[in-house]
Amino acid sequence: MAKKSRQKKTSSASAAAPAAAPLSSLLRLPRGPVSMASLDASATPGYPGVGKADAGDQTAALAPELSELQERLYAHGRTNPDTARSVLVVLQGMDTSGKGGVIRHAIGLVDPQGVELTSFKAPTQEERSHHYLWRIRRALPSGGMVGIFDRSHYEDVLVVRVESLVPESEWSKRYDELNEFEAEVAARGTTIVKCMLNVSFEEQLARLSARLEDPTKHWKYNPGDLDARAKWPAYMEAYQAALELCNTELAPWHVIPADRKWYRNWAVAELLRETLAGLDVDWPVADFDVAAEKRRLAAASG
Ligand code: AMP
Ligand code: MG
C-alpha cells in the first residue's frame, strides 16, 4: 500500500505500462501566473512509447477508437439535435509550430465528414466591418461535429496586440470578453480544447531555414514570418497574457511541447481521444421496432 504513493519516473515507464495520468492533466496549464520561459518546448510528457521511432505507430493506434468516438458523437447529434454535443479544438502557435501538421496527422485520423475546419487569416474587408467575434461565431461547430480552429479568436489579442492593430484600451478589454464568449459556447454543449503549440525560438529558426532550403516548402514560407520572428519577445508577452487571463475551467489552455513533431502530433490526437471519451456519448437507440423491421426485410427479400 505504502509503495503506491511513490512517484514513478516517467523515463523508466515501459511501453506496455498504462499512462499514469490522463494526458490532459499533464498538458493542462495550471491556473495562475505563466512564465513562457519555463515551458519546455522539447518535453514529451505522457508519451507511452520509446520516442520518434514508434510515434507513427503510437499515433496510428489511436485511430480506431478516435474514429468510433467521433462517429458516436455524430450519430448522437443526428438523432438527438436538442442535446447534441460538439467539440472545438483551438490551435494556436507561432509560425512553424505545426498547426497544419497537427491537422494532417492527428485530426486526419477521424472521418473528415465529422470535422469542420476553419483557418483564420487576417480579416477580410467584410469581416473587419463586424465585431471581431462575428467570424468566429459563424465558424463554431454544429451539433455532433468536431470543430478545428487553425488560429482563432486569440489572434485578436496576439497579432492585434503586438502590431497595435487596435488601441490598448480596446484589446485589453478582450480577455474578459473571450472568457464570456467561451463560457457561452460551452453552455451550448461544446467542449473547448485550447492547444498552444509551443515551439522554441531555436526550433523555429531550423524550420524556417528548412523551408527556404527546400523548393517544395517555399509555398509555406512567408517573408512576413521573419517580421513576426523579430518581435518574438512581444509575441511571448502576448501569449503569456492570453494563457494567463483566459485559462478558465470551461475552456482551459493546454500547452503542447511542439519542438518534436512526432510528440506534438501524438499529443493532440490523444487529447482529442480523451476529450471525446470524456463526453461519454453512447450509440443512439433505434427509434423504430428493430424486430419488426427485420421481419419486414425478410418478407421483402423472400
Ligand atoms: P497562416 O496561418 O500562416 O496562413 O497566416 C495567417 C496570418 O493571418 C497570420 O499572419 C496571422 O497573424 C494573421 N491573422 C489571423 N487572424 C488575424 C486577426 N484577427 N487580425 C490580424 N491578423 C490575423
Ligand atoms: Mg504561415
PDB file of N, CA and C in Angstrom, residues 219-259:
ATOM      1  N   TRP A 219       6.368  27.371 -50.695  1.00  0.00           N
ATOM      2  CA  TRP A 219       4.985  27.870 -50.616  1.00  0.00           C
ATOM      3  C   TRP A 219       4.553  28.106 -49.168  1.00  0.00           C
ATOM      4  N   LYS A 220       5.230  27.423 -48.239  1.00  0.00           N
ATOM      5  CA  LYS A 220       4.870  27.594 -46.829  1.00  0.00           C
ATOM      6  C   LYS A 220       5.546  28.808 -46.223  1.00  0.00           C
ATOM      7  N   TYR A 221       6.580  29.296 -46.909  1.00  0.00           N
ATOM      8  CA  TYR A 221       7.360  30.399 -46.353  1.00  0.00           C
ATOM      9  C   TYR A 221       6.697  31.718 -46.706  1.00  0.00           C
ATOM     10  N   ASN A 222       6.632  32.566 -45.704  1.00  0.00           N
ATOM     11  CA  ASN A 222       6.055  33.880 -45.937  1.00  0.00           C
ATOM     12  C   ASN A 222       7.058  34.893 -45.392  1.00  0.00           C
ATOM     13  N   PRO A 223       7.566  35.797 -46.244  1.00  0.00           N
ATOM     14  CA  PRO A 223       8.556  36.766 -45.748  1.00  0.00           C
ATOM     15  C   PRO A 223       8.091  37.480 -44.470  1.00  0.00           C
ATOM     16  N   GLY A 224       6.787  37.598 -44.311  1.00  0.00           N
ATOM     17  CA  GLY A 224       6.240  38.237 -43.113  1.00  0.00           C
ATOM     18  C   GLY A 224       6.541  37.447 -41.831  1.00  0.00           C
ATOM     19  N   ASP A 225       6.806  36.136 -41.997  1.00  0.00           N
ATOM     20  CA  ASP A 225       7.112  35.317 -40.818  1.00  0.00           C
ATOM     21  C   ASP A 225       8.347  35.851 -40.081  1.00  0.00           C
ATOM     22  N   LEU A 226       9.283  36.408 -40.866  1.00  0.00           N
ATOM     23  CA  LEU A 226      10.508  36.930 -40.236  1.00  0.00           C
ATOM     24  C   LEU A 226      10.229  38.197 -39.443  1.00  0.00           C
ATOM     25  N   ASP A 227       9.252  38.962 -39.901  1.00  0.00           N
ATOM     26  CA  ASP A 227       8.882  40.161 -39.149  1.00  0.00           C
ATOM     27  C   ASP A 227       8.285  39.757 -37.807  1.00  0.00           C
ATOM     28  N   ALA A 228       7.465  38.712 -37.828  1.00  0.00           N
ATOM     29  CA  ALA A 228       6.880  38.237 -36.569  1.00  0.00           C
ATOM     30  C   ALA A 228       7.978  37.658 -35.671  1.00  0.00           C
ATOM     31  N   ARG A 229       8.936  36.934 -36.285  1.00  0.00           N
ATOM     32  CA  ARG A 229      10.037  36.358 -35.512  1.00  0.00           C
ATOM     33  C   ARG A 229      10.862  37.450 -34.823  1.00  0.00           C
ATOM     34  N   ALA A 230      11.011  38.572 -35.535  1.00  0.00           N
ATOM     35  CA  ALA A 230      11.785  39.681 -34.965  1.00  0.00           C
ATOM     36  C   ALA A 230      11.086  40.258 -33.727  1.00  0.00           C
ATOM     37  N   LYS A 231       9.795  39.998 -33.629  1.00  0.00           N
ATOM     38  CA  LYS A 231       9.044  40.523 -32.473  1.00  0.00           C
ATOM     39  C   LYS A 231       8.740  39.412 -31.468  1.00  0.00           C
ATOM     40  N   TRP A 232       9.575  38.385 -31.455  1.00  0.00           N
ATOM     41  CA  TRP A 232       9.338  37.206 -30.595  1.00  0.00           C
ATOM     42  C   TRP A 232       9.016  37.583 -29.138  1.00  0.00           C
ATOM     43  N   PRO A 233       9.840  38.447 -28.492  1.00  0.00           N
ATOM     44  CA  PRO A 233       9.527  38.767 -27.091  1.00  0.00           C
ATOM     45  C   PRO A 233       8.135  39.386 -26.919  1.00  0.00           C
ATOM     46  N   ALA A 234       7.745  40.226 -27.863  1.00  0.00           N
ATOM     47  CA  ALA A 234       6.413  40.846 -27.760  1.00  0.00           C
ATOM     48  C   ALA A 234       5.319  39.790 -27.935  1.00  0.00           C
ATOM     49  N   TYR A 235       5.564  38.828 -28.844  1.00  0.00           N
ATOM     50  CA  TYR A 235       4.588  37.748 -29.019  1.00  0.00           C
ATOM     51  C   TYR A 235       4.502  36.890 -27.763  1.00  0.00           C
ATOM     52  N   MET A 236       5.662  36.610 -27.159  1.00  0.00           N
ATOM     53  CA  MET A 236       5.640  35.781 -25.944  1.00  0.00           C
ATOM     54  C   MET A 236       4.884  36.491 -24.821  1.00  0.00           C
ATOM     55  N   GLU A 237       5.050  37.800 -24.761  1.00  0.00           N
ATOM     56  CA  GLU A 237       4.326  38.574 -23.745  1.00  0.00           C
ATOM     57  C   GLU A 237       2.814  38.490 -24.006  1.00  0.00           C
ATOM     58  N   ALA A 238       2.455  38.559 -25.276  1.00  0.00           N
ATOM     59  CA  ALA A 238       1.032  38.485 -25.629  1.00  0.00           C
ATOM     60  C   ALA A 238       0.487  37.074 -25.369  1.00  0.00           C
ATOM     61  N   TYR A 239       1.278  36.060 -25.689  1.00  0.00           N
ATOM     62  CA  TYR A 239       0.846  34.682 -25.394  1.00  0.00           C
ATOM     63  C   TYR A 239       0.683  34.490 -23.889  1.00  0.00           C
ATOM     64  N   GLN A 240       1.644  35.014 -23.155  1.00  0.00           N
ATOM     65  CA  GLN A 240       1.583  34.859 -21.703  1.00  0.00           C
ATOM     66  C   GLN A 240       0.275  35.450 -21.156  1.00  0.00           C
ATOM     67  N   ALA A 241      -0.074  36.627 -21.634  1.00  0.00           N
ATOM     68  CA  ALA A 241      -1.305  37.267 -21.163  1.00  0.00           C
ATOM     69  C   ALA A 241      -2.522  36.430 -21.535  1.00  0.00           C
ATOM     70  N   ALA A 242      -2.550  35.922 -22.781  1.00  0.00           N
ATOM     71  CA  ALA A 242      -3.708  35.141 -23.227  1.00  0.00           C
ATOM     72  C   ALA A 242      -3.819  33.838 -22.438  1.00  0.00           C
ATOM     73  N   LEU A 243      -2.676  33.211 -22.171  1.00  0.00           N
ATOM     74  CA  LEU A 243      -2.683  31.945 -21.434  1.00  0.00           C
ATOM     75  C   LEU A 243      -3.102  32.173 -19.985  1.00  0.00           C
ATOM     76  N   GLU A 244      -2.631  33.284 -19.438  1.00  0.00           N
ATOM     77  CA  GLU A 244      -2.893  33.550 -18.029  1.00  0.00           C
ATOM     78  C   GLU A 244      -4.317  34.045 -17.798  1.00  0.00           C
ATOM     79  N   LEU A 245      -4.770  34.935 -18.655  1.00  0.00           N
ATOM     80  CA  LEU A 245      -6.055  35.601 -18.407  1.00  0.00           C
ATOM     81  C   LEU A 245      -7.241  34.815 -18.958  1.00  0.00           C
ATOM     82  N   CYS A 246      -6.986  33.865 -19.845  1.00  0.00           N
ATOM     83  CA  CYS A 246      -8.098  33.121 -20.457  1.00  0.00           C
ATOM     84  C   CYS A 246      -7.958  31.629 -20.201  1.00  0.00           C
ATOM     85  N   ASN A 247      -7.597  31.277 -18.986  1.00  0.00           N
ATOM     86  CA  ASN A 247      -7.400  29.865 -18.637  1.00  0.00           C
ATOM     87  C   ASN A 247      -8.489  29.469 -17.651  1.00  0.00           C
ATOM     88  N   THR A 248      -9.693  29.288 -18.162  1.00  0.00           N
ATOM     89  CA  THR A 248     -10.851  29.056 -17.293  1.00  0.00           C
ATOM     90  C   THR A 248     -11.148  27.563 -17.156  1.00  0.00           C
ATOM     91  N   GLU A 249     -11.990  27.223 -16.199  1.00  0.00           N
ATOM     92  CA  GLU A 249     -12.420  25.835 -16.021  1.00  0.00           C
ATOM     93  C   GLU A 249     -13.128  25.330 -17.280  1.00  0.00           C
ATOM     94  N   LEU A 250     -13.953  26.188 -17.864  1.00  0.00           N
ATOM     95  CA  LEU A 250     -14.762  25.774 -19.007  1.00  0.00           C
ATOM     96  C   LEU A 250     -13.959  25.702 -20.292  1.00  0.00           C
ATOM     97  N   ALA A 251     -12.886  26.469 -20.354  1.00  0.00           N
ATOM     98  CA  ALA A 251     -12.080  26.491 -21.582  1.00  0.00           C
ATOM     99  C   ALA A 251     -10.605  26.620 -21.215  1.00  0.00           C
ATOM    100  N   PRO A 252     -10.046  25.539 -20.668  1.00  0.00           N
ATOM    101  CA  PRO A 252      -8.659  25.602 -20.200  1.00  0.00           C
ATOM    102  C   PRO A 252      -7.651  25.559 -21.348  1.00  0.00           C
ATOM    103  N   TRP A 253      -6.481  26.098 -21.096  1.00  0.00           N
ATOM    104  CA  TRP A 253      -5.387  26.002 -22.056  1.00  0.00           C
ATOM    105  C   TRP A 253      -4.567  24.753 -21.809  1.00  0.00           C
ATOM    106  N   HIS A 254      -4.145  24.131 -22.904  1.00  0.00           N
ATOM    107  CA  HIS A 254      -3.146  23.065 -22.843  1.00  0.00           C
ATOM    108  C   HIS A 254      -1.939  23.589 -23.593  1.00  0.00           C
ATOM    109  N   VAL A 255      -0.769  23.377 -23.049  1.00  0.00           N
ATOM    110  CA  VAL A 255       0.447  23.784 -23.751  1.00  0.00           C
ATOM    111  C   VAL A 255       1.106  22.511 -24.259  1.00  0.00           C
ATOM    112  N   ILE A 256       1.216  22.415 -25.589  1.00  0.00           N
ATOM    113  CA  ILE A 256       1.759  21.204 -26.212  1.00  0.00           C
ATOM    114  C   ILE A 256       3.208  21.484 -26.601  1.00  0.00           C
ATOM    115  N   PRO A 257       4.164  20.804 -25.992  1.00  0.00           N
ATOM    116  CA  PRO A 257       5.548  20.989 -26.451  1.00  0.00           C
ATOM    117  C   PRO A 257       5.621  20.609 -27.935  1.00  0.00           C
ATOM    118  N   ALA A 258       6.127  21.515 -28.772  1.00  0.00           N
ATOM    119  CA  ALA A 258       5.995  21.300 -30.215  1.00  0.00           C
ATOM    120  C   ALA A 258       7.324  21.247 -30.974  1.00  0.00           C
ATOM    121  N   ASP A 259       8.437  21.179 -30.238  1.00  0.00           N
ATOM    122  CA  ASP A 259       9.723  21.080 -30.935  1.00  0.00           C
ATOM    123  C   ASP A 259       9.922  19.711 -31.566  1.00  0.00           C
TER     124      ASP A 259
END
